[in-house]
Coordinates of C-alpha atoms in Angstrom, one line a residue:
Chain A
M1 CA 27.9 -21.6 -23.0
S2 CA 25.4 -18.7 -23.1
A3 CA 25.0 -16.3 -20.2
G4 CA 21.6 -17.8 -19.4
T5 CA 23.0 -21.3 -19.2
A6 CA 25.8 -20.1 -17.0
V7 CA 23.4 -18.5 -14.6
V8 CA 21.4 -21.8 -14.4
S9 CA 24.4 -23.9 -13.9
R10 CA 25.6 -21.6 -11.1
Y11 CA 22.1 -21.8 -9.5
V12 CA 22.2 -25.6 -9.8
G13 CA 25.7 -25.6 -8.2
L14 CA 24.5 -23.6 -5.3
E15 CA 21.4 -25.7 -4.8
L16 CA 23.4 -29.0 -4.9
R17 CA 25.8 -27.6 -2.3
R18 CA 22.9 -26.8 -0.1
T19 CA 21.4 -30.3 -0.7
F20 CA 24.6 -32.2 0.2
R21 CA 25.1 -30.1 3.3
D22 CA 21.7 -31.4 4.5
L23 CA 22.7 -34.2 6.8
G24 CA 19.1 -35.5 6.8
F25 CA 19.2 -36.1 3.0
V26 CA 22.6 -37.7 3.0
I27 CA 21.8 -40.1 5.8
F28 CA 18.2 -41.0 4.9
G29 CA 18.2 -40.2 1.2
I30 CA 21.4 -42.0 0.4
G31 CA 22.1 -44.1 3.4
T32 CA 18.7 -45.8 3.9
P33 CA 18.6 -47.6 0.5
V34 CA 22.2 -48.7 1.0
L35 CA 21.4 -50.0 4.5
M36 CA 18.3 -51.7 3.4
Y37 CA 20.1 -53.3 0.6
S38 CA 22.8 -54.6 2.9
I39 CA 20.4 -56.1 5.3
F40 CA 18.1 -57.6 2.7
T41 CA 20.9 -59.4 1.0
S42 CA 22.8 -60.6 4.1
V43 CA 20.0 -62.1 6.1
G44 CA 17.8 -65.0 5.3
D45 CA 18.2 -67.8 2.7
Q46 CA 21.6 -67.4 1.1
D47 CA 20.6 -69.8 -1.7
Q48 CA 18.5 -67.1 -3.0
A49 CA 21.6 -65.0 -3.7
A50 CA 22.6 -67.6 -6.2
G51 CA 19.2 -67.1 -7.9
G52 CA 20.0 -63.4 -8.4
W53 CA 18.4 -61.9 -5.3
D54 CA 21.4 -59.7 -4.8
V55 CA 20.9 -58.3 -8.3
L56 CA 17.1 -58.0 -8.0
A57 CA 17.4 -56.2 -4.6
M58 CA 20.1 -54.0 -6.1
V59 CA 17.7 -52.7 -8.8
G60 CA 14.9 -52.4 -6.3
M61 CA 16.9 -50.5 -3.7
A62 CA 18.6 -48.3 -6.3
S63 CA 15.2 -47.4 -7.7
Y64 CA 13.9 -46.8 -4.2
G65 CA 16.8 -44.5 -3.5
A66 CA 16.2 -42.6 -6.8
L67 CA 12.5 -42.3 -6.0
G68 CA 13.2 -40.9 -2.5
A69 CA 15.9 -38.4 -3.7
A70 CA 13.6 -37.2 -6.6
L71 CA 10.7 -36.5 -4.1
T72 CA 13.0 -34.9 -1.6
A73 CA 13.9 -32.3 -4.2
G74 CA 10.3 -31.3 -4.2
S75 CA 10.3 -30.8 -0.4
A76 CA 13.2 -28.5 -0.8
V77 CA 11.0 -26.3 -3.1
A78 CA 8.5 -26.0 -0.3
E79 CA 11.3 -25.0 2.1
D80 CA 12.5 -22.3 -0.3
K81 CA 8.9 -21.1 -0.8
A82 CA 8.5 -20.8 3.0
N83 CA 11.8 -19.0 3.7
G84 CA 11.2 -16.5 0.9
W85 CA 14.2 -17.7 -1.2
L86 CA 12.0 -18.2 -4.3
R87 CA 10.6 -14.7 -3.9
Q88 CA 14.0 -13.2 -3.4
L89 CA 15.1 -15.0 -6.7
R90 CA 12.2 -13.2 -8.4
V91 CA 13.9 -9.8 -7.7
T92 CA 17.2 -10.9 -9.2
P93 CA 17.9 -11.1 -12.9
L94 CA 17.1 -14.8 -13.0
T95 CA 14.0 -15.4 -15.2
P96 CA 11.2 -17.7 -13.9
A97 CA 12.1 -20.2 -16.6
Q98 CA 15.7 -20.3 -15.3
V99 CA 14.7 -20.9 -11.8
V100 CA 12.3 -23.7 -12.8
A101 CA 14.9 -25.3 -15.0
G102 CA 17.5 -25.0 -12.3
R103 CA 15.2 -26.5 -9.7
T104 CA 14.3 -29.4 -11.9
L105 CA 17.9 -30.1 -12.8
T106 CA 19.0 -30.0 -9.2
G107 CA 16.2 -32.5 -8.2
S108 CA 17.3 -34.7 -11.1
L109 CA 21.0 -34.6 -10.2
M110 CA 20.2 -35.4 -6.5
V111 CA 19.1 -38.9 -7.8
L112 CA 22.5 -39.9 -9.1
P113 CA 24.4 -40.3 -5.8
A114 CA 21.5 -42.3 -4.3
V115 CA 21.5 -44.7 -7.3
M116 CA 25.3 -45.0 -7.5
A117 CA 25.7 -45.7 -3.8
V118 CA 23.5 -48.8 -4.0
L119 CA 25.2 -50.0 -7.2
L120 CA 28.6 -49.5 -5.6
T121 CA 27.5 -51.4 -2.4
A122 CA 26.2 -54.3 -4.5
R123 CA 29.4 -54.5 -6.4
L124 CA 31.7 -54.3 -3.3
L125 CA 29.6 -56.2 -0.8
N126 CA 28.0 -58.9 -2.9
G127 CA 30.4 -59.0 -5.8
V128 CA 27.5 -58.3 -8.3
D129 CA 29.1 -58.7 -11.7
L130 CA 27.7 -56.9 -14.7
A131 CA 29.1 -55.8 -18.0
L132 CA 30.4 -52.2 -18.1
W133 CA 27.7 -51.1 -20.4
Q134 CA 25.1 -52.6 -18.0
W135 CA 26.5 -50.6 -15.1
L136 CA 26.4 -47.4 -17.2
A137 CA 22.9 -48.1 -18.8
L138 CA 21.6 -48.9 -15.3
T139 CA 22.8 -45.6 -13.8
G140 CA 21.6 -43.6 -16.9
L141 CA 18.2 -45.2 -17.1
L142 CA 17.5 -44.9 -13.4
W143 CA 18.6 -41.3 -13.5
L144 CA 16.5 -40.3 -16.5
G145 CA 13.6 -42.5 -15.5
S146 CA 13.3 -40.7 -12.2
L147 CA 12.1 -37.5 -13.9
P148 CA 8.3 -38.2 -13.3
F149 CA 9.0 -38.4 -9.5
T150 CA 11.0 -35.2 -9.6
M151 CA 7.9 -33.6 -11.2
L152 CA 5.6 -35.1 -8.6
G153 CA 7.8 -33.8 -5.8
I154 CA 8.2 -30.3 -7.2
A155 CA 4.4 -30.1 -7.7
N156 CA 3.8 -31.0 -4.1
G157 CA 6.5 -28.6 -3.1
Y158 CA 4.8 -25.7 -4.9
L159 CA 1.3 -26.4 -3.8
L160 CA 1.7 -27.5 -0.2
S161 CA 3.1 -25.9 2.9
Q162 CA 6.6 -27.1 4.0
Q163 CA 5.2 -29.6 6.6
A164 CA 2.5 -30.9 4.3
A165 CA 4.9 -31.3 1.4
N166 CA 7.3 -33.2 3.5
V167 CA 4.7 -35.6 4.7
T168 CA 3.1 -36.0 1.3
N169 CA 6.4 -36.7 -0.4
V170 CA 7.5 -39.2 2.1
T171 CA 4.1 -40.9 1.9
C172 CA 4.3 -41.0 -1.9
N173 CA 7.8 -42.4 -1.6
L174 CA 6.8 -45.3 0.6
A175 CA 3.6 -46.0 -1.1
L176 CA 5.0 -46.0 -4.7
A177 CA 8.0 -48.1 -3.5
L178 CA 5.8 -50.7 -1.8
I179 CA 3.1 -51.1 -4.5
G180 CA 5.8 -50.9 -7.2
G181 CA 7.6 -53.9 -5.8
L182 CA 10.8 -52.1 -5.0
W183 CA 11.2 -53.7 -1.6
F184 CA 9.5 -57.1 -2.3
P185 CA 8.9 -58.4 -5.8
L186 CA 5.3 -58.2 -7.1
T187 CA 5.4 -62.0 -7.5
E188 CA 5.1 -62.2 -3.7
F189 CA 1.9 -60.0 -3.7
P190 CA -1.7 -61.3 -4.0
S191 CA -2.5 -61.5 -7.8
G192 CA -5.0 -58.6 -7.7
L193 CA -2.6 -56.2 -6.1
A194 CA 0.2 -57.4 -8.3
A195 CA -1.9 -56.6 -11.4
V196 CA -2.4 -53.1 -10.2
G197 CA 1.2 -52.7 -9.1
E198 CA 2.3 -53.4 -12.6
W199 CA 0.9 -50.1 -13.8
T200 CA 2.3 -47.9 -11.1
P201 CA 5.2 -45.6 -11.9
G202 CA 7.5 -47.2 -9.3
Y203 CA 7.2 -50.6 -10.9
L204 CA 7.6 -49.3 -14.5
F205 CA 10.6 -47.3 -13.3
A206 CA 12.3 -50.4 -11.7
R207 CA 11.6 -52.4 -14.9
L208 CA 14.0 -50.2 -16.7
G209 CA 16.7 -51.6 -14.3
H210 CA 15.5 -55.2 -14.3
D211 CA 15.5 -55.2 -18.1
T212 CA 19.0 -53.8 -18.1
V213 CA 20.5 -56.4 -15.8
A214 CA 18.7 -59.1 -17.8
G215 CA 20.7 -57.9 -20.7
H216 CA 18.1 -56.3 -23.0
A217 CA 16.5 -53.0 -23.7
P218 CA 13.4 -51.9 -21.8
G219 CA 10.1 -52.9 -23.5
L220 CA 7.9 -50.6 -25.3
V221 CA 5.1 -50.9 -22.7
T222 CA 7.5 -50.0 -19.9
V223 CA 8.8 -46.9 -21.7
A224 CA 5.4 -45.8 -22.9
G225 CA 3.9 -46.3 -19.5
L226 CA 6.6 -44.3 -17.8
A227 CA 6.3 -41.5 -20.4
A228 CA 2.5 -41.4 -19.6
W229 CA 3.3 -40.9 -15.9
L230 CA 5.9 -38.3 -16.8
L231 CA 3.3 -36.4 -18.8
L232 CA 0.8 -36.6 -15.9
F233 CA 3.2 -35.5 -13.2
G234 CA 4.7 -32.9 -15.5
A235 CA 1.2 -31.4 -16.0
Y236 CA 0.7 -31.5 -12.2
A237 CA 4.0 -29.7 -11.7
A238 CA 3.1 -27.1 -14.3
H239 CA -0.2 -26.6 -12.5
G240 CA 1.6 -26.3 -9.2
Y241 CA 3.9 -23.7 -10.6
R242 CA 1.2 -21.7 -12.1
R243 CA -0.9 -21.9 -9.0
A244 CA 1.7 -21.1 -6.4
G245 CA 5.3 -20.9 -7.8
R246 CA 4.8 -17.9 -10.0
R247 CA 3.6 -15.9 -7.0
A248 CA 5.9 -17.4 -4.4
Chain B
M1 CA 16.7 -4.4 -23.3
T2 CA 17.9 -2.4 -20.3
T3 CA 17.6 1.2 -21.5
K4 CA 14.2 1.8 -22.8
Q5 CA 14.1 5.6 -22.9
A6 CA 16.9 7.9 -22.0
G7 CA 15.9 10.3 -19.3
A8 CA 12.8 8.3 -18.3
P9 CA 12.1 8.5 -14.5
V10 CA 13.6 5.7 -12.5
V11 CA 10.2 4.8 -11.1
A12 CA 6.8 5.9 -12.5
F13 CA 3.4 5.1 -11.0
R14 CA 0.6 6.3 -13.3
G15 CA -2.9 5.9 -11.8
A16 CA -1.8 2.6 -10.4
V17 CA -4.5 0.6 -8.6
K18 CA -4.2 -2.7 -6.9
D19 CA -7.2 -4.6 -5.5
Y20 CA -7.1 -7.8 -3.5
G21 CA -10.6 -9.0 -3.8
A22 CA -12.7 -6.3 -2.2
V23 CA -9.7 -4.6 -0.6
R24 CA -8.1 -1.7 -2.5
A25 CA -4.5 -1.9 -1.4
V26 CA -3.2 0.8 -3.7
D27 CA -5.5 3.5 -4.9
A28 CA -4.8 5.7 -8.0
L29 CA -1.1 6.3 -7.1
D30 CA 0.7 8.8 -9.2
L31 CA 4.4 9.1 -8.5
E32 CA 7.7 9.6 -10.2
F33 CA 11.2 9.1 -8.8
T34 CA 14.3 10.5 -10.6
A35 CA 17.9 9.2 -10.6
G36 CA 19.9 9.8 -7.4
E37 CA 16.8 10.4 -5.1
R38 CA 16.6 8.9 -1.6
V39 CA 13.0 8.4 -1.1
A40 CA 11.2 7.2 2.0
L41 CA 7.8 5.5 1.6
L42 CA 6.1 6.2 4.8
G43 CA 2.9 4.7 6.1
R44 CA 1.3 2.7 8.8
N45 CA 1.1 -1.1 8.7
G46 CA -1.3 -2.0 6.0
A47 CA -1.1 1.4 4.3
G48 CA -0.1 -0.1 1.0
K49 CA 3.7 0.3 1.2
S50 CA 4.5 -3.4 0.5
T51 CA 1.9 -3.7 -2.2
S52 CA 3.4 -0.5 -3.9
I53 CA 6.8 -2.1 -3.7
A54 CA 5.5 -5.4 -5.1
L55 CA 4.1 -3.5 -8.1
M56 CA 7.4 -1.7 -8.5
L57 CA 9.4 -4.9 -8.6
G58 CA 7.0 -6.7 -10.9
L59 CA 6.1 -9.2 -8.2
D60 CA 2.5 -8.2 -8.8
E61 CA 0.5 -6.6 -11.7
P62 CA -1.6 -3.5 -11.1
T63 CA -5.3 -3.9 -11.4
A64 CA -5.4 -0.6 -13.3
G65 CA -2.9 2.0 -14.4
T66 CA 0.7 1.3 -15.0
V67 CA 4.0 1.1 -13.1
E68 CA 7.2 1.5 -14.9
L69 CA 10.9 1.3 -14.0
F70 CA 13.4 3.1 -16.3
G71 CA 10.6 3.7 -18.8
G72 CA 9.8 0.0 -19.2
A73 CA 8.1 -2.9 -17.6
P74 CA 9.4 -3.7 -14.0
R75 CA 10.2 -7.3 -15.0
D76 CA 12.5 -6.1 -17.8
A77 CA 14.4 -3.8 -15.4
V78 CA 14.7 -6.6 -12.8
E79 CA 15.9 -9.2 -15.4
G80 CA 18.2 -6.5 -16.9
G81 CA 19.9 -6.3 -13.5
R82 CA 19.1 -2.7 -12.8
V83 CA 17.2 -3.4 -9.6
G84 CA 18.3 -4.8 -6.2
A85 CA 15.8 -5.5 -3.6
M86 CA 15.5 -6.3 0.1
L87 CA 12.1 -7.9 0.8
Q88 CA 10.2 -7.8 4.0
D89 CA 10.2 -10.8 6.3
F90 CA 13.6 -12.0 5.4
K91 CA 14.3 -15.5 6.7
P92 CA 17.6 -17.1 6.3
V93 CA 18.3 -19.4 3.3
S94 CA 19.6 -22.5 4.9
R95 CA 22.9 -24.4 4.4
I96 CA 24.8 -21.7 2.6
T97 CA 27.5 -19.2 3.6
V98 CA 27.1 -15.4 3.5
G99 CA 29.9 -15.2 0.9
E100 CA 28.3 -17.9 -1.3
L101 CA 24.9 -16.3 -1.2
V102 CA 26.1 -12.8 -2.0
G103 CA 28.5 -14.1 -4.7
F104 CA 25.7 -16.1 -6.4
V105 CA 23.2 -13.3 -6.4
G106 CA 25.9 -10.9 -7.7
S107 CA 26.8 -13.3 -10.5
A108 CA 23.3 -13.1 -11.9
Y109 CA 23.9 -9.4 -12.6
P110 CA 25.8 -8.0 -15.6
A111 CA 28.3 -6.0 -13.6
P112 CA 28.3 -7.0 -9.9
L113 CA 30.5 -5.5 -7.2
P114 CA 33.3 -7.7 -5.8
V115 CA 31.9 -9.8 -3.0
A116 CA 34.5 -8.5 -0.5
E117 CA 33.4 -4.9 -1.3
V118 CA 29.7 -5.7 -0.8
L119 CA 30.3 -7.4 2.5
E120 CA 32.4 -4.4 3.6
L121 CA 29.6 -2.0 2.6
A122 CA 27.0 -4.0 4.5
G123 CA 29.4 -4.3 7.5
I124 CA 29.5 -8.1 7.5
A125 CA 33.0 -8.8 6.1
H126 CA 33.8 -10.8 9.2
L127 CA 30.7 -13.1 8.5
A128 CA 31.7 -14.2 4.9
K129 CA 32.3 -17.8 5.9
R130 CA 29.4 -18.2 8.3
R131 CA 26.2 -20.1 7.5
V132 CA 23.3 -17.7 7.0
E133 CA 20.9 -19.6 9.2
K134 CA 23.3 -19.4 12.2
L135 CA 23.3 -15.6 12.3
S136 CA 21.4 -13.3 14.5
G137 CA 18.4 -11.3 13.3
G138 CA 20.4 -8.1 12.8
Q139 CA 23.1 -9.9 11.0
I140 CA 20.7 -11.7 8.7
Q141 CA 19.0 -8.4 7.8
R142 CA 22.5 -7.1 6.8
V143 CA 23.0 -10.1 4.7
C144 CA 19.7 -9.3 2.9
F145 CA 21.0 -5.7 2.4
A146 CA 24.2 -7.2 1.0
V147 CA 22.1 -9.4 -1.4
A148 CA 20.3 -6.2 -2.6
L149 CA 23.6 -4.5 -3.2
A150 CA 25.5 -7.4 -4.7
G151 CA 24.7 -6.7 -8.4
D152 CA 25.5 -3.0 -8.0
P153 CA 22.0 -2.0 -9.3
D154 CA 20.9 1.5 -10.3
L155 CA 17.8 1.3 -8.1
L156 CA 17.7 -0.1 -4.6
V157 CA 14.4 -1.0 -3.1
L158 CA 14.2 -1.8 0.6
D159 CA 10.9 -2.9 2.1
E160 CA 11.0 -2.1 5.9
P161 CA 14.7 -2.7 6.1
T162 CA 14.8 -2.0 9.8
A163 CA 11.6 -3.6 11.0
A164 CA 12.2 -6.0 13.9
L165 CA 15.6 -4.4 14.7
D166 CA 16.7 -2.9 18.0
V167 CA 17.7 0.8 18.2
Q168 CA 21.4 0.1 18.0
A169 CA 21.0 -2.2 15.0
R170 CA 18.9 0.3 13.3
Q171 CA 21.5 3.0 13.7
E172 CA 24.2 0.8 12.4
F173 CA 22.1 -0.1 9.4
W174 CA 21.6 3.5 8.4
R175 CA 25.3 4.2 8.8
S176 CA 25.9 1.5 6.1
M177 CA 23.0 3.0 4.0
R178 CA 24.5 6.4 4.0
A179 CA 27.9 5.1 2.9
L180 CA 26.0 3.6 -0.1
T181 CA 23.8 6.5 -1.1
D182 CA 26.9 8.6 -1.4
R183 CA 27.6 6.5 -4.5
G184 CA 24.7 8.1 -6.3
K185 CA 22.2 5.3 -6.3
T186 CA 18.5 5.8 -6.4
V187 CA 17.2 4.4 -3.1
L188 CA 13.7 3.8 -2.0
F189 CA 12.9 2.4 1.4
S190 CA 9.7 1.9 3.2
T191 CA 9.2 2.5 6.9
H192 CA 6.7 3.2 9.6
Y193 CA 9.4 5.0 11.7
L194 CA 8.8 8.7 11.0
E195 CA 12.1 9.6 12.4
E196 CA 13.9 7.3 10.0
A197 CA 12.3 8.8 7.0
D198 CA 13.1 12.3 8.4
R199 CA 16.8 11.5 8.9
N200 CA 17.6 9.2 6.0
A201 CA 15.6 10.4 3.0
D202 CA 15.6 13.6 1.1
R203 CA 12.0 13.0 -0.1
I204 CA 9.2 11.6 1.9
V205 CA 6.2 10.0 0.2
M206 CA 3.4 9.3 2.7
I207 CA 0.7 6.9 1.9
D208 CA -2.4 5.8 3.8
R209 CA -5.1 3.4 2.7
G210 CA -3.3 3.1 -0.6
R211 CA -3.5 6.8 -1.3
L212 CA -0.8 9.4 -1.6
I213 CA -1.4 11.9 1.2
A214 CA 1.9 13.9 1.1
D215 CA 5.0 14.1 -1.0
G216 CA 8.0 16.3 -0.3
G217 CA 11.0 17.0 1.9
S218 CA 10.3 16.7 5.6
A219 CA 10.4 20.5 6.0
E220 CA 7.8 20.9 3.3
I221 CA 5.6 18.3 4.9
K222 CA 5.8 20.1 8.2
R223 CA 4.9 23.4 6.4
T224 CA 1.9 21.9 4.7
V225 CA 0.6 20.7 7.9
G226 CA 1.5 23.6 10.1
T227 CA 4.6 24.2 12.1
G228 CA 3.2 24.2 15.6
V229 CA 0.7 22.7 17.9
V230 CA -1.3 24.7 20.4
A231 CA -2.9 22.5 23.0
F232 CA -5.0 23.1 26.1
D233 CA -7.4 21.2 28.4
A234 CA -10.8 20.5 26.9
V235 CA -13.0 21.6 29.7
D236 CA -16.1 19.5 28.9
G237 CA -14.3 17.1 26.6
T238 CA -15.6 18.8 23.5
L239 CA -14.1 21.2 21.0
P240 CA -14.9 24.9 22.0
E241 CA -16.8 26.8 19.4
G242 CA -14.7 29.1 17.2
V243 CA -11.2 27.6 17.8
A244 CA -11.1 25.9 14.5
A245 CA -11.6 29.3 12.7
L246 CA -8.7 30.9 14.7
P247 CA -5.9 32.5 12.6
G248 CA -3.4 29.9 11.1
V249 CA -5.3 26.8 12.3
R250 CA -5.2 23.9 10.0
T251 CA -6.9 21.3 12.1
A252 CA -8.6 21.1 15.4
E253 CA -9.3 18.0 17.5
V254 CA -9.9 16.7 20.9
R255 CA -7.6 13.9 22.0
D256 CA -6.9 12.5 25.5
G257 CA -8.9 15.4 27.1
R258 CA -6.9 18.0 25.3
V259 CA -7.8 20.3 22.5
R260 CA -5.0 20.3 19.9
L261 CA -4.8 22.9 17.2
R262 CA -2.3 22.4 14.4
T263 CA -1.3 25.7 13.0
T264 CA 0.9 27.5 10.5
D265 CA 1.3 30.5 12.9
P266 CA 1.4 29.5 16.6
D267 CA 1.8 33.1 17.8
A268 CA -1.4 34.4 16.0
T269 CA -3.3 31.3 17.1
T270 CA -2.3 31.7 20.7
I271 CA -3.2 35.4 20.7
G272 CA -6.6 34.7 19.1
L273 CA -7.2 31.9 21.5
V274 CA -6.7 34.1 24.5
G275 CA -9.1 36.6 23.1
L276 CA -11.7 33.8 22.6
L277 CA -11.5 32.0 25.9
T278 CA -9.3 31.3 28.9
P279 CA -7.3 28.3 28.1
R280 CA -6.1 26.0 30.9
G281 CA -2.8 24.0 30.7
L282 CA -1.8 25.9 27.5
E283 CA 1.1 24.4 25.6
V284 CA 2.7 25.6 22.4
T285 CA 5.1 23.1 20.6
Q286 CA 6.8 22.6 17.3
A287 CA 5.2 19.9 15.1
G288 CA 7.4 16.9 14.4
L289 CA 6.8 14.4 11.6
E290 CA 4.6 12.4 13.9
E291 CA 2.2 15.4 14.1
A292 CA 2.4 15.9 10.4
F293 CA 1.6 12.3 9.9
L294 CA -1.4 12.3 12.2
T295 CA -2.8 15.4 10.7
L296 CA -2.4 14.2 7.1
T297 CA -3.8 10.8 7.7
S298 CA -6.8 12.2 9.6
E299 CA -7.3 14.8 6.8
A300 CA -7.3 11.9 4.4
S301 CA -9.9 10.0 6.4
E302 CA -12.0 13.1 6.6
A303 CA -11.6 13.7 2.9
S304 CA -12.9 10.2 2.1
G305 CA -16.0 11.0 4.1
A306 CA -16.2 14.6 3.1
A307 CA -18.9 14.3 0.5
R308 CA -21.5 15.3 3.1
T309 CA -19.6 18.3 4.4
S310 CA -19.1 20.9 1.8
G311 CA -17.5 23.8 3.7
N312 CA -14.2 25.7 4.2
P313 CA -11.7 22.9 4.8
A314 CA -9.8 25.0 7.2
S315 CA -12.8 25.1 9.7
V316 CA -13.1 21.5 10.7
P317 CA -16.7 20.6 11.6
A318 CA -17.1 19.3 15.1
A319 CA -18.4 16.0 13.9
S320 CA -15.2 15.1 11.9
A321 CA -13.0 16.6 14.6
S322 CA -14.4 14.1 17.1
A323 CA -14.0 11.4 14.4
S324 CA -10.3 12.1 14.3
A325 CA -10.2 12.2 18.0
E326 CA -11.5 8.6 18.1
K327 CA -8.8 7.8 15.5
G328 CA -6.2 9.2 17.8
F329 CA -7.3 6.8 20.5
T330 CA -7.2 3.8 18.3
R331 CA -3.7 4.4 17.3

């Protein structure tokens, strides 16, 4: 491991420690999707469970948790910009590239516990039964697939004030989750709205999971669509960094 | 990457200019600091101290001229771990302990000091396990000092390290500072407390409106300006004719209804004054750094508007003397 990699991993370690000491993140970021999953699958028509509702909701809520955690990472950037931590880092030997890489990696890693908590609840509470490879693929795909949202959150974090970044990221989280069918399947939506929803990043992201639990690899359209969103949000994050992060 | 040129000055400003839009924050600054110096960057709020420090740390690029650290670009020196800095307006980094913060920053440097030693130096060994955001203002400021020290850098830059501290906290801070400078580091700190500069630096660099107005030891600065002040009541609120030309007088002004003559020779000035008129409420005092500061900054403001007055600089024209009197009131 080179000295540069060691510095970045220590930085990520520090930021993760800060994240998991944030009770708000642990309760709302990780707890809310778990709670919503528990409620969604224990009330109402139990016959639906037989039709795979518990699996469907698991993918939806794990995706929702991932989305929220990824965006929250961006709000943390706004906090560190406001309290001068980003500026202080600029007068240490850490290079700007190391700081950006560390921040992105931290945001990305924050997604994992949110995803795993929902999967674990589904397994323990509802006895959802998947092959081992499916569990692993599901975790891995929802982790990697959340990168566009990490980028979106970080861009907002760089560009906006702490308050505004918080509100914007929470709004993005709710809007993308709703229109992407993470809470209620798009089949329940009016057809016009459903047609739009199918192209939103939240929907494409959750498709990675739905395809995995259905036992096949994600389709080309899903992957290409998500890659396009990654490119767009990545460019937005680069713009945000150039505009505000470099001078933070 | 770290050593560009052996024997290069630690800090070198060469004709450095920094504009923010129409505002010139730093104006043609030429400065060199050598290893082991303790330098105070002294100036009022908005004088250009923080901008100069931002240029020095590579946080900002000069509009014109160059700023170098150890003979190379400031960024290279910072990334090479030769610089530790305490920035202004320190706010606590949340959800992290003092020990974790200092340990992390130190670990980014090639040869950090042991965390326990840093905390000891900054006087916060007992706070190692405390969360930074739960500390008091004075304690947080010491944490920032520890962060600047953590990597055992060759150059320490402290931007207004004691601003917003009470008198006792300030004294404690300077005690820790002195323990550190005994280790032979180059230290540069900015302050608007004249007394702090006088006591804790062996070189004082005064800037105003982005310009260098004085550079030297505090004794030299006092000598440049004049060692004494001769003051008396201004009978009709104006500067009596001839006083500015008295022996030894460097500047003359009317402030708060008093005529104030700054002089290099208070005795000769007083004798000359008594020959000229009958002063009421005569007072002869030694000039402190505050006096030096006032004189130098008012000279600088006169110099900027001096194009129209081409005369002996020792005899201050009445017009500019009253201008500096107004300045005295606004302070």
